[in-house]
Amino acid sequence: MAKPTQRDEDLLALLRVNARESVAALARKLGLSRSTVQDRLRRLEESGVILGYDVRLAEDKRPGVSALVLLEAEQRTIARTIKALCEIPEVETVYTVSGRFDLAVVAAAHTTGDLDMVLDHIVGVEGVKRAESSVILATKLDRR
């Protein structure tokens, strides 16, 4: 698919606010027909622009504690390192980043003790040279 149009971007913005909004309500807000919105949604899904519709849990319903873990990794094995990190169930997100570190990982666990074990597991992954972690205290904004 070509780059999303402005109408597609407007539709995506509405879905970011409420992915459960009905097609009829989306069409009304966009000034388009219901069938046009359905076609746009189908096209955006088939082309991989929309990968899915997620449930975002309230902060008090998520696992008890999360951490941001910055990792310096061996470049020659970074693909294997990323694969191993992705196989850890408590790892929620893995980003490649620029700067002093190579990877940024978000991990979550029910207790600080559990998180400590997860962090030990992350640091023990082959290819991890150095790690720096910070416990996430609160989410102030999440537009995902």
Coordinates of C-alpha atoms in Angstrom, one line a residue:
M1 CA 0.0 0.0 0.0
A2 CA 1.1 3.5 -0.7
K3 CA 1.6 6.0 2.2
P4 CA -1.6 6.4 4.2
T5 CA -3.6 9.4 3.1
Q6 CA -4.7 12.2 5.3
R7 CA -8.1 10.5 5.7
D8 CA -6.3 7.3 6.7
E9 CA -4.3 9.3 9.3
D10 CA -7.5 10.8 10.6
L11 CA -9.0 7.4 10.9
L12 CA -5.9 6.1 12.7
A13 CA -6.0 9.0 15.1
L14 CA -9.6 8.2 16.1
L15 CA -8.7 4.5 16.5
R16 CA -5.8 5.4 18.8
V17 CA -8.3 7.2 21.1
N18 CA -10.9 4.3 21.0
A19 CA -10.2 1.2 18.9
R20 CA -13.6 -0.1 19.8
E21 CA -15.5 2.7 18.2
S22 CA -18.1 1.4 15.8
V23 CA -17.5 1.8 12.0
A24 CA -20.7 3.9 11.9
A25 CA -19.5 6.3 14.5
L26 CA -16.1 6.6 12.8
A27 CA -17.8 7.3 9.5
R28 CA -19.9 10.0 11.1
K29 CA -16.8 11.7 12.7
L30 CA -14.9 11.5 9.4
G31 CA -17.8 12.6 7.2
L32 CA -17.4 9.4 5.1
S33 CA -19.8 6.6 4.3
R34 CA -19.7 3.4 6.5
S35 CA -18.6 1.3 3.5
T36 CA -15.7 3.7 2.8
V37 CA -14.5 3.5 6.4
Q38 CA -14.8 -0.4 6.3
D39 CA -12.8 -0.4 3.0
R40 CA -10.1 1.8 4.5
L41 CA -9.9 -0.3 7.6
R42 CA -9.6 -3.5 5.5
R43 CA -6.9 -1.9 3.3
L44 CA -5.0 -0.6 6.4
E45 CA -5.1 -4.1 8.0
E46 CA -4.2 -6.0 4.8
S47 CA -1.2 -3.7 4.1
G48 CA 0.1 -4.1 7.7
V49 CA -0.4 -0.5 8.7
I50 CA -2.9 -1.7 11.4
L51 CA -1.4 -4.8 13.0
G52 CA -4.2 -5.4 15.6
Y53 CA -6.4 -3.9 18.2
D54 CA -5.0 -4.1 21.7
V55 CA -6.4 -4.1 25.2
R56 CA -4.7 -1.4 27.4
L57 CA -4.9 -2.3 31.0
A58 CA -5.3 0.2 33.8
E59 CA -2.1 0.8 35.6
D60 CA -3.4 -0.8 38.8
K61 CA -4.3 -4.0 36.8
R62 CA -0.9 -4.5 35.2
P63 CA 1.8 -6.6 36.8
G64 CA 3.1 -5.0 40.0
V65 CA 6.4 -3.5 38.8
S66 CA 8.1 -2.7 35.5
A67 CA 11.6 -1.7 34.6
L68 CA 13.4 0.0 31.7
V69 CA 16.6 -1.9 31.0
L70 CA 19.3 -0.4 28.8
L71 CA 21.7 -2.9 27.3
E72 CA 25.0 -2.8 25.6
A73 CA 25.3 -5.8 23.4
E74 CA 28.0 -7.5 21.3
Q75 CA 27.3 -6.4 17.8
R76 CA 28.3 -9.7 16.2
T77 CA 25.6 -11.6 18.1
I78 CA 22.9 -8.9 18.5
A79 CA 20.3 -10.7 16.4
R80 CA 20.6 -13.8 18.7
T81 CA 20.6 -11.5 21.8
I82 CA 17.3 -9.9 20.6
K83 CA 15.8 -13.3 19.9
A84 CA 16.7 -14.6 23.3
L85 CA 15.2 -11.4 25.0
C86 CA 12.0 -11.9 23.0
E87 CA 11.6 -15.4 24.4
I88 CA 11.6 -14.1 28.1
P89 CA 7.8 -14.0 29.0
E90 CA 8.2 -11.0 31.3
V91 CA 9.8 -8.9 28.5
E92 CA 7.1 -6.7 27.1
T93 CA 9.1 -4.6 24.5
V94 CA 12.5 -4.7 22.9
Y95 CA 13.8 -1.6 21.1
T96 CA 17.0 -1.0 19.2
V97 CA 18.3 2.5 20.2
S98 CA 21.2 4.8 19.3
G99 CA 23.7 6.2 21.8
R100 CA 25.6 4.6 24.5
F101 CA 23.4 1.5 24.6
D102 CA 22.2 -0.8 21.8
L103 CA 18.9 -2.0 23.2
A104 CA 16.1 -0.8 25.5
V105 CA 13.9 -3.4 27.1
V106 CA 10.7 -3.0 29.1
A107 CA 10.1 -5.9 31.5
A108 CA 7.3 -6.5 34.0
A109 CA 6.8 -8.8 37.0
H110 CA 4.4 -9.1 39.9
T111 CA 6.8 -8.3 42.7
T112 CA 10.2 -6.6 43.0
G113 CA 11.7 -10.0 43.9
D114 CA 10.3 -11.5 40.6
L115 CA 11.6 -8.5 38.7
D116 CA 15.0 -9.0 40.3
M117 CA 15.0 -12.5 38.9
V118 CA 13.9 -11.3 35.5
L119 CA 16.7 -8.7 35.4
D120 CA 19.2 -11.4 36.3
H121 CA 17.8 -13.5 33.4
I122 CA 18.1 -10.5 31.0
V123 CA 21.7 -9.7 32.1
G124 CA 22.6 -13.4 31.6
V125 CA 21.5 -13.5 28.0
E126 CA 24.4 -14.3 25.6
G127 CA 25.7 -11.1 24.0
V128 CA 24.7 -8.7 26.8
K129 CA 27.9 -6.9 27.8
R130 CA 26.5 -4.3 30.2
A131 CA 23.1 -3.3 31.6
E132 CA 21.5 -0.4 33.4
S133 CA 18.0 -0.7 34.8
S134 CA 15.5 1.7 36.3
V135 CA 12.2 0.8 37.9
I136 CA 9.3 2.5 36.3
L137 CA 7.4 4.4 39.0
A138 CA 4.4 5.7 37.0
T139 CA 3.1 6.2 33.5
K140 CA 2.4 9.8 32.8
L141 CA 1.4 9.4 29.1
D142 CA 0.9 6.4 26.9
R143 CA -0.5 7.1 23.4
R144 CA 0.0 3.6 22.1

